[in-house]
Short mmCIF file of C-alpha atoms in Angstrom, two decimals:
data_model
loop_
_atom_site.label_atom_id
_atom_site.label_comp_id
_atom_site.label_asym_id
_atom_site.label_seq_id
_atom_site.Cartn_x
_atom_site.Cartn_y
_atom_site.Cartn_z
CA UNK A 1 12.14 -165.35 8.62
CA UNK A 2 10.29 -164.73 5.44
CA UNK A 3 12.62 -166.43 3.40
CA UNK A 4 12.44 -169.42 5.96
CA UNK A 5 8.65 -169.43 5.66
CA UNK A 6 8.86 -169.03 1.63
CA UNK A 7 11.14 -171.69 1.38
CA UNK A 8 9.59 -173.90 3.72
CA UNK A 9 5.86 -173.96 1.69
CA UNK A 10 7.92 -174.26 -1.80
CA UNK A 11 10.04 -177.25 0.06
CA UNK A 12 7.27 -180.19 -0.94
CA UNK A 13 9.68 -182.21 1.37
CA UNK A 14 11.36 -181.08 4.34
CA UNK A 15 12.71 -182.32 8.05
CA UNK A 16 11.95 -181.63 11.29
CA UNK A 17 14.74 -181.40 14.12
CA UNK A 18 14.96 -183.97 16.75
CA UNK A 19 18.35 -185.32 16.54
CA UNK A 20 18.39 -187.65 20.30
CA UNK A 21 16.80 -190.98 21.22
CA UNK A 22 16.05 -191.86 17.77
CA UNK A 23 16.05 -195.16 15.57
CA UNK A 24 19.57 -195.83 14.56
CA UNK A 25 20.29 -194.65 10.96
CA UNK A 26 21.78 -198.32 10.12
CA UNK A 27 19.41 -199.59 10.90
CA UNK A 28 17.11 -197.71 9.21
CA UNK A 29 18.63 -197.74 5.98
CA UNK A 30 19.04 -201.45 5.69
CA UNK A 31 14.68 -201.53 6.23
CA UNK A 32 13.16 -203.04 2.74
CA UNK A 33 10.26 -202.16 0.95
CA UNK A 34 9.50 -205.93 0.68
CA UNK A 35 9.51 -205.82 4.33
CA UNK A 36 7.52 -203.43 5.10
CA UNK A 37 5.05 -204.81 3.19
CA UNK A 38 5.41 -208.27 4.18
CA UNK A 39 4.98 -207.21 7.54
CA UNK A 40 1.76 -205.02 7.42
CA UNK A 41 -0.16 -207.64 4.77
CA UNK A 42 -1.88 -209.53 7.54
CA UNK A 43 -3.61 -206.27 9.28
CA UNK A 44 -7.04 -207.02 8.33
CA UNK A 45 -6.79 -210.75 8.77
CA UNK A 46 -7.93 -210.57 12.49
CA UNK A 47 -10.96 -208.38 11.05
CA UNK A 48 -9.79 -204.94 13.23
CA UNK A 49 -10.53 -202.01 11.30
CA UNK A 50 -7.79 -199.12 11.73
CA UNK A 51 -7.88 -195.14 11.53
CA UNK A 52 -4.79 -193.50 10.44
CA UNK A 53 -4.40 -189.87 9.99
CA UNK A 54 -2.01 -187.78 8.25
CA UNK A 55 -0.97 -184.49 8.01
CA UNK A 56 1.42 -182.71 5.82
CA UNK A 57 1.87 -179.05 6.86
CA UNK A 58 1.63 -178.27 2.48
CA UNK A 59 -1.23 -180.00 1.53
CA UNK A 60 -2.00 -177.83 -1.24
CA UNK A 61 0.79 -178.60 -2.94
CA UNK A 62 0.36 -181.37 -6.06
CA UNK A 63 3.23 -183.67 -4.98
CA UNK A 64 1.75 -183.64 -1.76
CA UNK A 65 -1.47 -184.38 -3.10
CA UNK A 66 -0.36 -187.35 -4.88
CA UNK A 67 1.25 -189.39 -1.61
CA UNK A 68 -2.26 -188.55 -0.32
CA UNK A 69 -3.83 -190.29 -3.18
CA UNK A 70 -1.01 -193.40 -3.04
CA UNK A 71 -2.32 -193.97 0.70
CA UNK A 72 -5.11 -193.85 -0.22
CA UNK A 73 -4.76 -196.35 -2.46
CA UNK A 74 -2.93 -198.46 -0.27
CA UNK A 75 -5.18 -198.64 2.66
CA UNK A 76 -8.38 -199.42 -0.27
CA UNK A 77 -6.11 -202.42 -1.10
CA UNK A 78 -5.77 -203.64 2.28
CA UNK A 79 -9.50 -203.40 2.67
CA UNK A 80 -9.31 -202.48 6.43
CA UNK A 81 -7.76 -198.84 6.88
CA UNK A 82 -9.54 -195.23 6.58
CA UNK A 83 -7.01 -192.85 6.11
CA UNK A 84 -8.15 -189.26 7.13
CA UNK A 85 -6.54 -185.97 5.69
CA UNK A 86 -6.45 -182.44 7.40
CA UNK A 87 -6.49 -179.41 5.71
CA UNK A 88 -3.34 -178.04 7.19
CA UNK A 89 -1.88 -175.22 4.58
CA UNK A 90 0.84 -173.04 4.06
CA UNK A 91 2.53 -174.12 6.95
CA UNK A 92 -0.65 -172.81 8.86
CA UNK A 93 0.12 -174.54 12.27
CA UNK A 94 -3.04 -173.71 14.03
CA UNK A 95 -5.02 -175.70 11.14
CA UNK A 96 -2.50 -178.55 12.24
CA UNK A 97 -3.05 -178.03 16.10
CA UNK A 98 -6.94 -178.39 15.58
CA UNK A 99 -6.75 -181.07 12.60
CA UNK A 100 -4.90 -183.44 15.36
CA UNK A 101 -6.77 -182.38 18.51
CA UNK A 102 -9.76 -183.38 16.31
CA UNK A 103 -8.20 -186.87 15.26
CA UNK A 104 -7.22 -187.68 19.24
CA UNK A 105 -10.85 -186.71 20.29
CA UNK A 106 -12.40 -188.85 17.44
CA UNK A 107 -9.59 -191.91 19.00
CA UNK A 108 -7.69 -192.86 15.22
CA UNK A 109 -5.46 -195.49 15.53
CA UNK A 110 -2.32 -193.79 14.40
CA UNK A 111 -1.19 -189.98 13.40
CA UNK A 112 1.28 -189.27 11.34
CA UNK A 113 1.94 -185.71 11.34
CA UNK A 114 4.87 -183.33 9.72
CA UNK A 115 4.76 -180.67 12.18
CA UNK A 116 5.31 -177.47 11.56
CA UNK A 117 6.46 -176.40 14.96
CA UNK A 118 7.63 -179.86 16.47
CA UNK A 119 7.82 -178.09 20.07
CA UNK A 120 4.42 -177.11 20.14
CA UNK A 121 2.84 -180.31 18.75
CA UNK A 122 4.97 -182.37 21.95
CA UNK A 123 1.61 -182.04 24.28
CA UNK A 124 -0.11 -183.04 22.05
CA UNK A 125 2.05 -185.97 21.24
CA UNK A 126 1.70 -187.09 24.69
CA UNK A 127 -2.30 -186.73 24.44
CA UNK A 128 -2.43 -188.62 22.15
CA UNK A 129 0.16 -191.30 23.03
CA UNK A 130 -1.74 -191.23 26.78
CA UNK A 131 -4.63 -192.62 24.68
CA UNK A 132 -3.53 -195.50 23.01
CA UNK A 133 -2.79 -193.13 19.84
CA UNK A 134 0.26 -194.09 17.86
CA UNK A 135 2.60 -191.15 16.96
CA UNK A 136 4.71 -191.11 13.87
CA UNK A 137 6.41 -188.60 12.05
CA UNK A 138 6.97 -187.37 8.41
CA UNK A 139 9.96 -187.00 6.70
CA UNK A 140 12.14 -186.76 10.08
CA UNK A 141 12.06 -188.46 13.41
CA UNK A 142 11.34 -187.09 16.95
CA UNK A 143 11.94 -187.95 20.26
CA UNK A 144 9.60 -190.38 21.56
CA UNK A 145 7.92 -190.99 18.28
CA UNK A 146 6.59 -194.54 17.51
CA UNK A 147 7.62 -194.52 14.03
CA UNK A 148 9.05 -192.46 10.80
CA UNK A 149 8.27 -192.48 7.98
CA UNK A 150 11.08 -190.76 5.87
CA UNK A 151 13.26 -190.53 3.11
CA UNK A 152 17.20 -190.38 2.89
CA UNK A 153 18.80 -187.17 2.18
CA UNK A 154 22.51 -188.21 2.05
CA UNK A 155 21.42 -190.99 -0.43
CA UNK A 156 19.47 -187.94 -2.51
CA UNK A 157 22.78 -186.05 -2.64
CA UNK A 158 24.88 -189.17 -3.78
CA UNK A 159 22.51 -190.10 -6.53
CA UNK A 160 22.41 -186.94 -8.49
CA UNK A 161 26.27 -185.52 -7.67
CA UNK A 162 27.22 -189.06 -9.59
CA UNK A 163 25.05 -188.83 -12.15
CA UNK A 164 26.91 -185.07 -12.56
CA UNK A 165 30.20 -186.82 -12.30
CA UNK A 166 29.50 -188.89 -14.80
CA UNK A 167 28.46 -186.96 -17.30
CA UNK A 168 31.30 -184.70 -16.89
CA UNK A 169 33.84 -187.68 -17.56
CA UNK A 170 31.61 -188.55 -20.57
CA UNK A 171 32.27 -185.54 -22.31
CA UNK A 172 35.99 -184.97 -20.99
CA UNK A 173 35.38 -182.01 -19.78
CA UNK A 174 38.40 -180.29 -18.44
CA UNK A 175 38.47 -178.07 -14.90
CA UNK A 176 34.50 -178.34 -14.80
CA UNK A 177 32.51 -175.51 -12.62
CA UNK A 178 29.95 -175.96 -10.57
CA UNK A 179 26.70 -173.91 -9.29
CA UNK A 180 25.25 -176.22 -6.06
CA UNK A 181 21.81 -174.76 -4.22
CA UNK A 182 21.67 -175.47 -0.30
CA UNK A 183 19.28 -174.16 2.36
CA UNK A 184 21.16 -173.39 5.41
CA UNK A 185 18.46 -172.03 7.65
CA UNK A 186 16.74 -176.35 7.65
CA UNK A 187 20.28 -178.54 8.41
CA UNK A 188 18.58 -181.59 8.66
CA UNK A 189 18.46 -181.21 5.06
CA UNK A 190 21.99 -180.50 4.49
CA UNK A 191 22.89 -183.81 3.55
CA UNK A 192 21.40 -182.61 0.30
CA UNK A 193 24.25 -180.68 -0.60
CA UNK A 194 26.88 -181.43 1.48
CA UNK A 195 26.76 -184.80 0.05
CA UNK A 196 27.34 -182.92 -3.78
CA UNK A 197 30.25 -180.74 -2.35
CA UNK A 198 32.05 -184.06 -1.15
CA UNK A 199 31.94 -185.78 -4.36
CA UNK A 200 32.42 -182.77 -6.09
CA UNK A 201 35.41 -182.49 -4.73
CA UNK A 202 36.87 -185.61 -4.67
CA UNK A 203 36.33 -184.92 -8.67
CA UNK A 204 38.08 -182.16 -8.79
CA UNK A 205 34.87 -180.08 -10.05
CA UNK A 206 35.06 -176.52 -8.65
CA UNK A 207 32.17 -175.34 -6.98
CA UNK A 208 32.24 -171.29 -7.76
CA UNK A 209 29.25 -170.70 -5.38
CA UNK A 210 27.62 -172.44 -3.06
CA UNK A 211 23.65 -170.65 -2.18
CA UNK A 212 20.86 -170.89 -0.72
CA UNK A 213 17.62 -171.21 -2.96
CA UNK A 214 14.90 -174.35 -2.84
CA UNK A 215 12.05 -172.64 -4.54
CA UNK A 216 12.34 -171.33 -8.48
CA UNK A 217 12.22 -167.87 -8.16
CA UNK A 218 15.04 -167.99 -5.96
CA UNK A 219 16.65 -170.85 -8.29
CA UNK A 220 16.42 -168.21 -11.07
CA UNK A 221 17.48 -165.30 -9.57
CA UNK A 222 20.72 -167.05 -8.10
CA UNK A 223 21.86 -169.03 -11.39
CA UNK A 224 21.06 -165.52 -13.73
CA UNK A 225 23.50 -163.92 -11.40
CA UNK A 226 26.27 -166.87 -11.26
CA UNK A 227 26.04 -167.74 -15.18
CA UNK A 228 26.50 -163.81 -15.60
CA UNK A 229 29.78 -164.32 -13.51
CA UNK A 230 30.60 -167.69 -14.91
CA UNK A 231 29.79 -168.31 -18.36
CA UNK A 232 31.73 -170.74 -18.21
CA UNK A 233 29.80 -172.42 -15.80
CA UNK A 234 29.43 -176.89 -16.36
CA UNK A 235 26.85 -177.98 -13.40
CA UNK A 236 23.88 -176.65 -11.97
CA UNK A 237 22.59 -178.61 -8.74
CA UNK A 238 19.17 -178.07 -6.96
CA UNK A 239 18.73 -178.93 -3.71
CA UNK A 240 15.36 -179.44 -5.13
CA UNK A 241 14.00 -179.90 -8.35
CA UNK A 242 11.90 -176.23 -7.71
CA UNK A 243 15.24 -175.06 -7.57
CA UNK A 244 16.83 -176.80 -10.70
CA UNK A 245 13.98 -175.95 -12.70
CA UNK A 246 14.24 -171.97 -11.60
CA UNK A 247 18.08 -172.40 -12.84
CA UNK A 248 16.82 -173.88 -16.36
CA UNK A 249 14.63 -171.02 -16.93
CA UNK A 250 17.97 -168.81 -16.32
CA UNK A 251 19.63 -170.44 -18.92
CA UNK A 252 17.00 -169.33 -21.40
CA UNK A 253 17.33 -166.08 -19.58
CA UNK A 254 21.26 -165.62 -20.32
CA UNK A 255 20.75 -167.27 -23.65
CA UNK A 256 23.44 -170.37 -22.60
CA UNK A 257 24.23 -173.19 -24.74
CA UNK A 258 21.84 -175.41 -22.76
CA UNK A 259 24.63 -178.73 -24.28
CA UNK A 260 27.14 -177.54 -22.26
CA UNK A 261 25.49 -177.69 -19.22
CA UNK A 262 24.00 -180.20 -16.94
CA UNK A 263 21.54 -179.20 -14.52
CA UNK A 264 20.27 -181.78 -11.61
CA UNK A 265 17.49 -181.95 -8.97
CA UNK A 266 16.10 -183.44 -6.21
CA UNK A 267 12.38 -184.72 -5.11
CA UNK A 268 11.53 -185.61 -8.39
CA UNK A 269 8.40 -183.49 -8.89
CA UNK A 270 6.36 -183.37 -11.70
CA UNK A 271 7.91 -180.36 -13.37
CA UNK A 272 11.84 -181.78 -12.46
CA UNK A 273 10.59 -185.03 -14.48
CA UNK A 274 9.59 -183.68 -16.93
CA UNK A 275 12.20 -181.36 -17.42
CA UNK A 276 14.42 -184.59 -17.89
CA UNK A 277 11.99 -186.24 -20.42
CA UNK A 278 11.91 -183.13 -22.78
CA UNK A 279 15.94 -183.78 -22.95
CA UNK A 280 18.74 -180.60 -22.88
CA UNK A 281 19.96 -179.24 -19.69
CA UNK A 282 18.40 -180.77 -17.10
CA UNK A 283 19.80 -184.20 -17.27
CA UNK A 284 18.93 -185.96 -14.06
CA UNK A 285 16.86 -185.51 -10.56
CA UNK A 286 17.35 -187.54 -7.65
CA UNK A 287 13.75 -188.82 -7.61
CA UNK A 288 11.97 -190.19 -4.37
CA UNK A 289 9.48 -193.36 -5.47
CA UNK A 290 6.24 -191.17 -4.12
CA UNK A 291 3.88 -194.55 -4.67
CA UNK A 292 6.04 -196.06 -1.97
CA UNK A 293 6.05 -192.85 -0.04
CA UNK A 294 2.28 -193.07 0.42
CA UNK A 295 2.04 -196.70 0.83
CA UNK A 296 4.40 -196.45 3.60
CA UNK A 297 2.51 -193.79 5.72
CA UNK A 298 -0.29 -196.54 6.02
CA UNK A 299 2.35 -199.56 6.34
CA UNK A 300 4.30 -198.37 9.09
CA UNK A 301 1.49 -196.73 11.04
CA UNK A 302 0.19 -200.27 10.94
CA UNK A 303 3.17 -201.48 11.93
CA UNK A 304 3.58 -199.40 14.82
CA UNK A 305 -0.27 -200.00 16.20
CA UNK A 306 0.41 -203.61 15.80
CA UNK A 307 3.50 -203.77 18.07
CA UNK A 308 5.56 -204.78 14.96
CA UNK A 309 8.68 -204.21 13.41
CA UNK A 310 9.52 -201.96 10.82
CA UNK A 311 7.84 -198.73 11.79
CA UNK A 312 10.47 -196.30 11.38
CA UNK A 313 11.97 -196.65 7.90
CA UNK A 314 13.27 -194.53 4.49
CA UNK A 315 11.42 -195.00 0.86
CA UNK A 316 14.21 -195.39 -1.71
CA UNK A 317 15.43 -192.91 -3.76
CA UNK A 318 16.52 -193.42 -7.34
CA UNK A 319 18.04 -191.55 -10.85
CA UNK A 320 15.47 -190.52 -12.80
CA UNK A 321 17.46 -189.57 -16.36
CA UNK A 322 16.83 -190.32 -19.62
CA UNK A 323 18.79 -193.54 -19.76
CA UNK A 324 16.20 -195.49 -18.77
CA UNK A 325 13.01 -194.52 -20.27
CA UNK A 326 11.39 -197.26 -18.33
CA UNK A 327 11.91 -195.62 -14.71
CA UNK A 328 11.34 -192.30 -15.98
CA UNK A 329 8.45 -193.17 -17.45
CA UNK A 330 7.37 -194.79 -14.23
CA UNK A 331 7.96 -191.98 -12.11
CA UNK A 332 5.73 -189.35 -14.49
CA UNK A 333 2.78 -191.98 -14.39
CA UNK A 334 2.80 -191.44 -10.54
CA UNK A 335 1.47 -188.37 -11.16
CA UNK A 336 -1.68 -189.49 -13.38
CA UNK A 337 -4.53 -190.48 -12.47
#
């Protein structure tokens, strides 16, 4: 349970668990940024002005900081949306139960909530839904939810296992080894690496371990260990960046030809970015486009209060490598001011 709990606050993105009566997944994938937007531009036309609330169960962390900010942003643009922030840390869910017991007494338009404990947040759901109160969720749907606002994890496992793939024909490299990071104890994120071991394989790459590990300490300690049994070791993916940049310090650590290895991550955080920019090992991270991210918590909250469609979609996920400077480049200025 500790390493749940340790995982979970080093996780800057993670699911929650409801797996019935949700938006199909087509359907969900096929929803456009352009149309998200196109739908919620008109919200302030009729001169209503909207509440929307979100909580992350992290909010300390700095990725998590930054979607705050791009809402922010977003709802200032529209000119007709406050967006209100809890305090909720460390996974602390009593600062979440009293964060959104506060929001349905003060009557916001629309929470949208990552719960730590989705079972004991369901009264409250109904509270709040008994009131007019839109409910969406973060990063993974529930039952009975009005929207989602998510990203796709199968997509985040395709993205960077290519960009491995790649690289390995590239340099011809012959029987190639692989190191791949899971974390068994959240499934709903196992399209992470699942989604690696099936194109791994159907590349013939060998995966010598596969391990749990999501935050860098972990990431460290479990790469030291493999690259001491495996040398000869080719490909190092996180299941998050945290992880993947835990694995690059263990190259340092075993003193390994960082050229003959490619490391890869997911999230794209600040750290995995610029991991990639600086050049060597880590070669790639399946990065999420966090400026979307935030824009979409207002969008689709507004979207949802509105009675209109999309409010349950995915914000893309793309390669952030140093192919294309431009992107890259892109994705580090969403984390300046």
């Amino acid at each position: 349970m500790k390493f749940f709990k340790s995982s979970l606050k080093s996780l800057v993105f993670i699911s929650i668990f409801f797996l019935s009566g949700l938006a199909n997944a087509t359907d969900i994938a096929e929803v456009t940024i352009d149309k998200i937007r196109a739908t919620a531009s008109d919200s302030c036309h009729s001169g209503r002005q909207y509440r929307i609330a979100y909580s992350h169960s992290v909010s300390e962390v700095a990725i998590v900081k930054q979607v705050r900010r791009f809402a922010d942003l977003r709802a200032k643009s529209l000119g007709c949306v406050k967006v209100l922030h809890d305090n909720t840390q460390s996974n602390n869910l009593e600062q979440q139960i009293n964060a959104i017991q506060g929001w349905i007494t003060l009557g916001v338009d629309a929470i949208v909530v990552l719960p730590i404990e989705p079972t004991a947040l369901q009264p409250l759901k109904r509270r709040a839904q008994a009131k007019g109160i839109k409910w969406l969720t973060y990063l993974g749907q529930m039952e009975g939810s009005d929207g989602f606002v998510g990203f796709n994890h199968a997509q985040s496992g395709q993205i960077v296992a290519q960009a491995a793939v790649d690289w390995v024909k590239k340099n011809r490299i012959s029987h190639p080894k692989a190191l791949v990071t899971s974390l068994t104890p959240l499934p709903s994120l196992s399209p992470r690496w699942t989604e690696v071991v099936r194109i791994f394989e159907k590349n013939n790459i060998k995966i010598v371990t596969l391990q749990d590990a999501a935050d860098q300490t972990t990431g460290l300690r479990v790469a030291e260990t493999v690259l001491q049994q495996h040398p000869d070791l080719d490909i190092i993916i996180g299941m998050t960046d945290d992880a993947a940049v835990g694995a690059l310090r263990a190259l340092k650590l075993t003193r390994t030809n960082p050229s003959k290895v490619f490391i890869g991550g997911q999230d794209g955080s600040l750290e995995g970015l610029s991991a990639v920019k600086k050049g060597g090992a880590y070669r790639a991270s399946a990065a999420i486009l966090i400026n979307e991210l935030g824009a979409n918590i207002v969008d689709l909250a507004l979207n949802a209060i509105r009675g209109k469609k999309p409010s349950f979609a995915y914000t893309p996920t793309v390669l952030a490598s140093k192919y294309d400077q431009d992107l890259l480049q892109q994705l580090l200025n969403n984390y300046s001011r």
